[in-house]
Structures are given as C-alpha cells and as structure tokens.
Amino acid sequence: MSSKNSRLRVALVALTVAVAGLALAGPAAAATQQNSPTAATAPQDQAPLIPVDFVDLPTSALPADSQRHKFTVTYRNESSADRTVAPQLLVESPDAGPFLDPADVKLERRTAHGCWEAVEVGSQTGTLFTDLPTAQRTLHAGETLTQVYRLTVLDPEAKGTVHPRVALYG
C-alpha cells in the first residue's frame, strides 16, 4: 500500500473517531464548541474548557401555556478551592418527537441589575440548550451561584422537559 493511501486511511479513521466522539458527547459538548470571544482569541496551545461533570437539578414538564415561567439554577461551591462553573438550561424534546425548534420558545436570563435579557438557544438532536462558554464563571469557596431564567413556550403544541443543570470544570 502506498504511503499516500495509508495517510488517507489514518485521516479518515481520525475524522470518524472525532465525529463519533462529538455525537456521543451530546448538547453539553456542542455548547462548549460554539465560537465565543474567549475561544476565538485563546492561544492555539490552550484547549477550551470542557466540563468534567454536571450537577443535574430537578426537571419539570415543559409548560406549553404561553405564560412566562421562571426556572432557577442554583449551585454552592462546597469545596475549599475556587471552581469554574456554568449554569445551563436544557429543553428536551420527547424521545419519539416531534423535536423542538429554537423558535418554539423564548428564553430570557435575569441580569445582575434585575433586567431580563434574551438568551439564544442552540439545538442538537431535539434538545435546546443554553451556551456554556458565555455562562462560565468562577465561584470562590463557599459562594453560591444563582441564575434565574424565564421561559415562554410560543408553540402551544410543544411537549418536552425543562432540565436545569450546572456544568463543573476541572
């Protein structure tokens, strides 16, 4: 076999493994791979932060009544060291579909000043999700993160589950 064919096969195997790994990682990994100002300006030798764990908070049925509903993501850093975390809200479609579309919901986040700001959601395999890189923050030992979201379902036929969680970084 020629070295050109061998290199082509190695490249194809590497690409297949990378695509399979991303598919298995799901929405959380996809959210960390989106372009963000910090990722775009990070040096080439510095990999973007990838969550090492998630703290899942209680889920609830997607309220498809066109009313605004608040969801609070809370996490306390119980360790003695600083910890990088990111609140995330997932809106999961039923397993058998129909899958949710970002246009089915309006999501807002309460700012530190008490105002509401629109939040873009990504979409992957029927799950809508908030971006992790832009939500990252450092919690000092003993500090508590509280992020309040306001969700309005615009499609009265939409069905699904709201799943708040916190990404933890190593």
mmCIF file of C-alpha atoms in Angstrom:
data_model
loop_
_atom_site.group_PDB
_atom_site.id
_atom_site.type_symbol
_atom_site.label_atom_id
_atom_site.label_comp_id
_atom_site.label_asym_id
_atom_site.label_seq_id
_atom_site.Cartn_x
_atom_site.Cartn_y
_atom_site.Cartn_z
ATOM 1 C CA MET A 1 0.000 0.000 0.000
ATOM 2 C CA SER A 2 1.348 3.445 -0.827
ATOM 3 C CA SER A 3 2.095 5.967 1.924
ATOM 4 C CA LYS A 4 -0.456 8.342 0.367
ATOM 5 C CA ASN A 5 -3.273 5.756 0.769
ATOM 6 C CA SER A 6 -2.080 4.952 4.286
ATOM 7 C CA ARG A 7 -2.172 8.633 5.299
ATOM 8 C CA LEU A 8 -5.631 8.976 3.773
ATOM 9 C CA ARG A 9 -6.909 5.979 5.764
ATOM 10 C CA VAL A 10 -5.402 7.320 9.006
ATOM 11 C CA ALA A 11 -7.002 10.720 8.380
ATOM 12 C CA LEU A 12 -10.374 9.087 7.653
ATOM 13 C CA VAL A 13 -10.210 6.990 10.835
ATOM 14 C CA ALA A 14 -9.270 10.073 12.901
ATOM 15 C CA LEU A 15 -12.160 12.048 11.423
ATOM 16 C CA THR A 16 -14.605 9.194 12.077
ATOM 17 C CA VAL A 17 -13.466 8.902 15.705
ATOM 18 C CA ALA A 18 -13.770 12.670 16.228
ATOM 19 C CA VAL A 19 -17.283 12.823 14.760
ATOM 20 C CA ALA A 20 -18.405 9.789 16.776
ATOM 21 C CA GLY A 21 -17.000 11.328 19.974
ATOM 22 C CA LEU A 22 -18.844 14.599 19.391
ATOM 23 C CA ALA A 23 -22.093 12.771 18.660
ATOM 24 C CA LEU A 24 -21.790 10.808 21.908
ATOM 25 C CA ALA A 25 -20.951 13.903 23.953
ATOM 26 C CA GLY A 26 -24.328 15.487 23.213
ATOM 27 C CA PRO A 27 -25.585 19.036 23.694
ATOM 28 C CA ALA A 28 -23.215 19.916 26.509
ATOM 29 C CA ALA A 29 -20.154 19.315 24.393
ATOM 30 C CA ALA A 30 -21.731 21.033 21.434
ATOM 31 C CA ALA A 31 -22.365 24.060 23.602
ATOM 32 C CA THR A 32 -18.688 24.202 24.569
ATOM 33 C CA GLN A 33 -17.569 24.058 20.954
ATOM 34 C CA GLN A 34 -19.524 27.089 19.735
ATOM 35 C CA ASN A 35 -17.486 30.110 18.783
ATOM 36 C CA SER A 36 -17.128 32.543 21.627
ATOM 37 C CA PRO A 37 -14.850 35.568 22.025
ATOM 38 C CA THR A 38 -12.630 33.737 24.512
ATOM 39 C CA ALA A 39 -12.358 30.607 22.382
ATOM 40 C CA ALA A 40 -11.591 32.612 19.249
ATOM 41 C CA THR A 41 -8.799 34.582 20.927
ATOM 42 C CA ALA A 42 -7.320 31.750 23.000
ATOM 43 C CA PRO A 43 -3.787 30.707 22.067
ATOM 44 C CA GLN A 44 -3.537 27.621 19.845
ATOM 45 C CA ASP A 45 -1.873 25.575 22.598
ATOM 46 C CA GLN A 46 -4.690 26.267 25.073
ATOM 47 C CA ALA A 47 -7.701 23.981 24.696
ATOM 48 C CA PRO A 48 -11.171 25.352 25.512
ATOM 49 C CA LEU A 49 -12.515 24.354 28.895
ATOM 50 C CA ILE A 50 -14.572 21.174 28.773
ATOM 51 C CA PRO A 51 -16.936 20.208 31.597
ATOM 52 C CA VAL A 52 -15.766 17.299 33.735
ATOM 53 C CA ASP A 53 -19.143 16.782 35.403
ATOM 54 C CA PHE A 54 -22.692 18.094 35.668
ATOM 55 C CA VAL A 55 -24.946 18.679 38.660
ATOM 56 C CA ASP A 56 -28.451 17.848 37.483
ATOM 57 C CA LEU A 57 -31.256 19.785 39.127
ATOM 58 C CA PRO A 58 -34.916 18.702 39.294
ATOM 59 C CA THR A 59 -36.629 18.549 35.908
ATOM 60 C CA SER A 60 -40.182 19.605 35.116
ATOM 61 C CA ALA A 61 -42.625 19.286 32.249
ATOM 62 C CA LEU A 62 -42.378 21.961 29.566
ATOM 63 C CA PRO A 63 -45.186 24.438 30.331
ATOM 64 C CA ALA A 64 -46.788 24.994 26.898
ATOM 65 C CA ASP A 65 -49.346 27.554 28.076
ATOM 66 C CA SER A 66 -47.787 30.725 26.552
ATOM 67 C CA GLN A 67 -47.136 32.066 30.060
ATOM 68 C CA ARG A 68 -43.731 33.131 31.409
ATOM 69 C CA HIS A 69 -42.243 30.585 33.803
ATOM 70 C CA LYS A 70 -39.166 31.100 35.964
ATOM 71 C CA PHE A 71 -36.508 28.444 36.432
ATOM 72 C CA THR A 72 -33.684 28.937 38.908
ATOM 73 C CA VAL A 73 -30.313 27.225 38.631
ATOM 74 C CA THR A 74 -28.524 27.202 41.993
ATOM 75 C CA TYR A 75 -25.176 25.684 42.939
ATOM 76 C CA ARG A 76 -22.993 26.176 46.025
ATOM 77 C CA ASN A 77 -19.234 25.650 45.860
ATOM 78 C CA GLU A 78 -18.726 23.488 48.937
ATOM 79 C CA SER A 79 -15.029 22.913 48.226
ATOM 80 C CA SER A 80 -12.149 24.865 49.743
ATOM 81 C CA ALA A 81 -10.898 25.943 46.301
ATOM 82 C CA ASP A 82 -12.234 28.168 43.541
ATOM 83 C CA ARG A 83 -14.305 26.329 40.942
ATOM 84 C CA THR A 84 -15.285 27.228 37.378
ATOM 85 C CA VAL A 85 -18.959 26.512 36.735
ATOM 86 C CA ALA A 86 -21.609 27.331 34.139
ATOM 87 C CA PRO A 87 -25.379 27.237 34.592
ATOM 88 C CA GLN A 88 -27.249 25.588 31.729
ATOM 89 C CA LEU A 89 -30.894 25.143 30.839
ATOM 90 C CA LEU A 90 -31.839 22.241 28.580
ATOM 91 C CA VAL A 91 -35.273 21.960 26.985
ATOM 92 C CA GLU A 92 -35.552 18.337 25.901
ATOM 93 C CA SER A 93 -37.931 17.024 23.242
ATOM 94 C CA PRO A 94 -39.852 13.770 23.709
ATOM 95 C CA ASP A 95 -37.779 10.741 22.626
ATOM 96 C CA ALA A 96 -40.168 9.955 19.773
ATOM 97 C CA GLY A 97 -40.522 13.609 18.665
ATOM 98 C CA PRO A 98 -41.728 15.929 17.435
ATOM 99 C CA PHE A 99 -38.452 17.700 18.111
ATOM 100 C CA LEU A 100 -38.411 21.225 19.480
ATOM 101 C CA ASP A 101 -37.090 24.114 17.423
ATOM 102 C CA PRO A 102 -35.478 27.278 18.901
ATOM 103 C CA ALA A 103 -38.446 29.276 17.518
ATOM 104 C CA ASP A 104 -40.768 27.264 19.815
ATOM 105 C CA VAL A 105 -39.509 29.066 22.914
ATOM 106 C CA LYS A 106 -38.440 32.467 24.160
ATOM 107 C CA LEU A 107 -35.751 32.296 26.829
ATOM 108 C CA GLU A 108 -34.511 35.169 28.966
ATOM 109 C CA ARG A 109 -31.956 35.460 31.764
ATOM 110 C CA ARG A 110 -32.106 37.858 34.703
ATOM 111 C CA THR A 111 -29.054 40.102 34.804
ATOM 112 C CA ALA A 112 -27.253 41.239 37.947
ATOM 113 C CA HIS A 113 -29.236 44.503 37.641
ATOM 114 C CA GLY A 114 -32.598 42.685 37.683
ATOM 115 C CA CYS A 115 -33.357 43.220 33.989
ATOM 116 C CA TRP A 116 -34.269 40.428 31.570
ATOM 117 C CA GLU A 117 -32.040 39.776 28.553
ATOM 118 C CA ALA A 118 -32.761 37.434 25.665
ATOM 119 C CA VAL A 119 -30.807 34.169 25.564
ATOM 120 C CA GLU A 120 -30.098 32.385 22.296
ATOM 121 C CA VAL A 121 -30.519 28.630 22.426
ATOM 122 C CA GLY A 122 -28.657 26.067 20.397
ATOM 123 C CA SER A 123 -30.274 22.894 19.125
ATOM 124 C CA GLN A 124 -28.982 19.354 18.780
ATOM 125 C CA THR A 125 -30.925 16.117 18.329
ATOM 126 C CA GLY A 126 -34.143 17.549 19.727
ATOM 127 C CA THR A 127 -32.593 19.323 22.708
ATOM 128 C CA LEU A 128 -32.481 23.106 23.021
ATOM 129 C CA PHE A 129 -29.643 24.334 25.232
ATOM 130 C CA THR A 130 -28.007 27.478 26.547
ATOM 131 C CA ASP A 131 -24.360 28.138 25.705
ATOM 132 C CA LEU A 132 -21.779 27.070 28.292
ATOM 133 C CA PRO A 133 -18.706 29.205 27.427
ATOM 134 C CA THR A 134 -20.568 32.512 27.805
ATOM 135 C CA ALA A 135 -22.092 31.369 31.117
ATOM 136 C CA GLN A 136 -18.808 30.306 32.757
ATOM 137 C CA ARG A 137 -17.855 31.968 35.986
ATOM 138 C CA THR A 138 -15.560 31.302 38.887
ATOM 139 C CA LEU A 139 -17.113 30.600 42.270
ATOM 140 C CA HIS A 140 -14.887 31.118 45.270
ATOM 141 C CA ALA A 141 -15.015 28.635 48.141
ATOM 142 C CA GLY A 142 -18.402 28.855 49.866
ATOM 143 C CA GLU A 143 -20.019 31.067 47.179
ATOM 144 C CA THR A 144 -23.384 30.276 45.634
ATOM 145 C CA LEU A 145 -24.380 30.658 42.001
ATOM 146 C CA THR A 146 -27.994 31.621 41.353
ATOM 147 C CA GLN A 147 -29.121 32.130 37.764
ATOM 148 C CA VAL A 148 -32.781 32.820 37.028
ATOM 149 C CA TYR A 149 -34.224 32.086 33.595
ATOM 150 C CA ARG A 150 -37.654 32.991 32.242
ATOM 151 C CA LEU A 151 -39.085 30.617 29.653
ATOM 152 C CA THR A 152 -42.112 31.255 27.450
ATOM 153 C CA VAL A 153 -43.281 28.472 25.155
ATOM 154 C CA LEU A 154 -44.507 30.042 21.924
ATOM 155 C CA ASP A 155 -45.811 26.828 20.321
ATOM 156 C CA PRO A 156 -48.877 25.548 22.246
ATOM 157 C CA GLU A 157 -48.314 22.062 20.745
ATOM 158 C CA ALA A 158 -44.764 21.817 22.107
ATOM 159 C CA LYS A 159 -44.032 18.998 24.525
ATOM 160 C CA GLY A 160 -40.876 18.263 26.435
ATOM 161 C CA THR A 161 -38.947 18.582 29.672
ATOM 162 C CA VAL A 162 -37.069 21.504 31.221
ATOM 163 C CA HIS A 163 -33.771 20.305 32.678
ATOM 164 C CA PRO A 164 -31.666 22.844 34.601
ATOM 165 C CA ARG A 165 -28.107 21.850 35.473
ATOM 166 C CA VAL A 166 -24.658 23.201 36.292
ATOM 167 C CA ALA A 167 -21.508 22.295 34.362
ATOM 168 C CA LEU A 168 -18.414 21.788 36.515
ATOM 169 C CA TYR A 169 -14.924 22.289 35.145
ATOM 170 C CA GLY A 170 -11.734 20.579 36.363
#
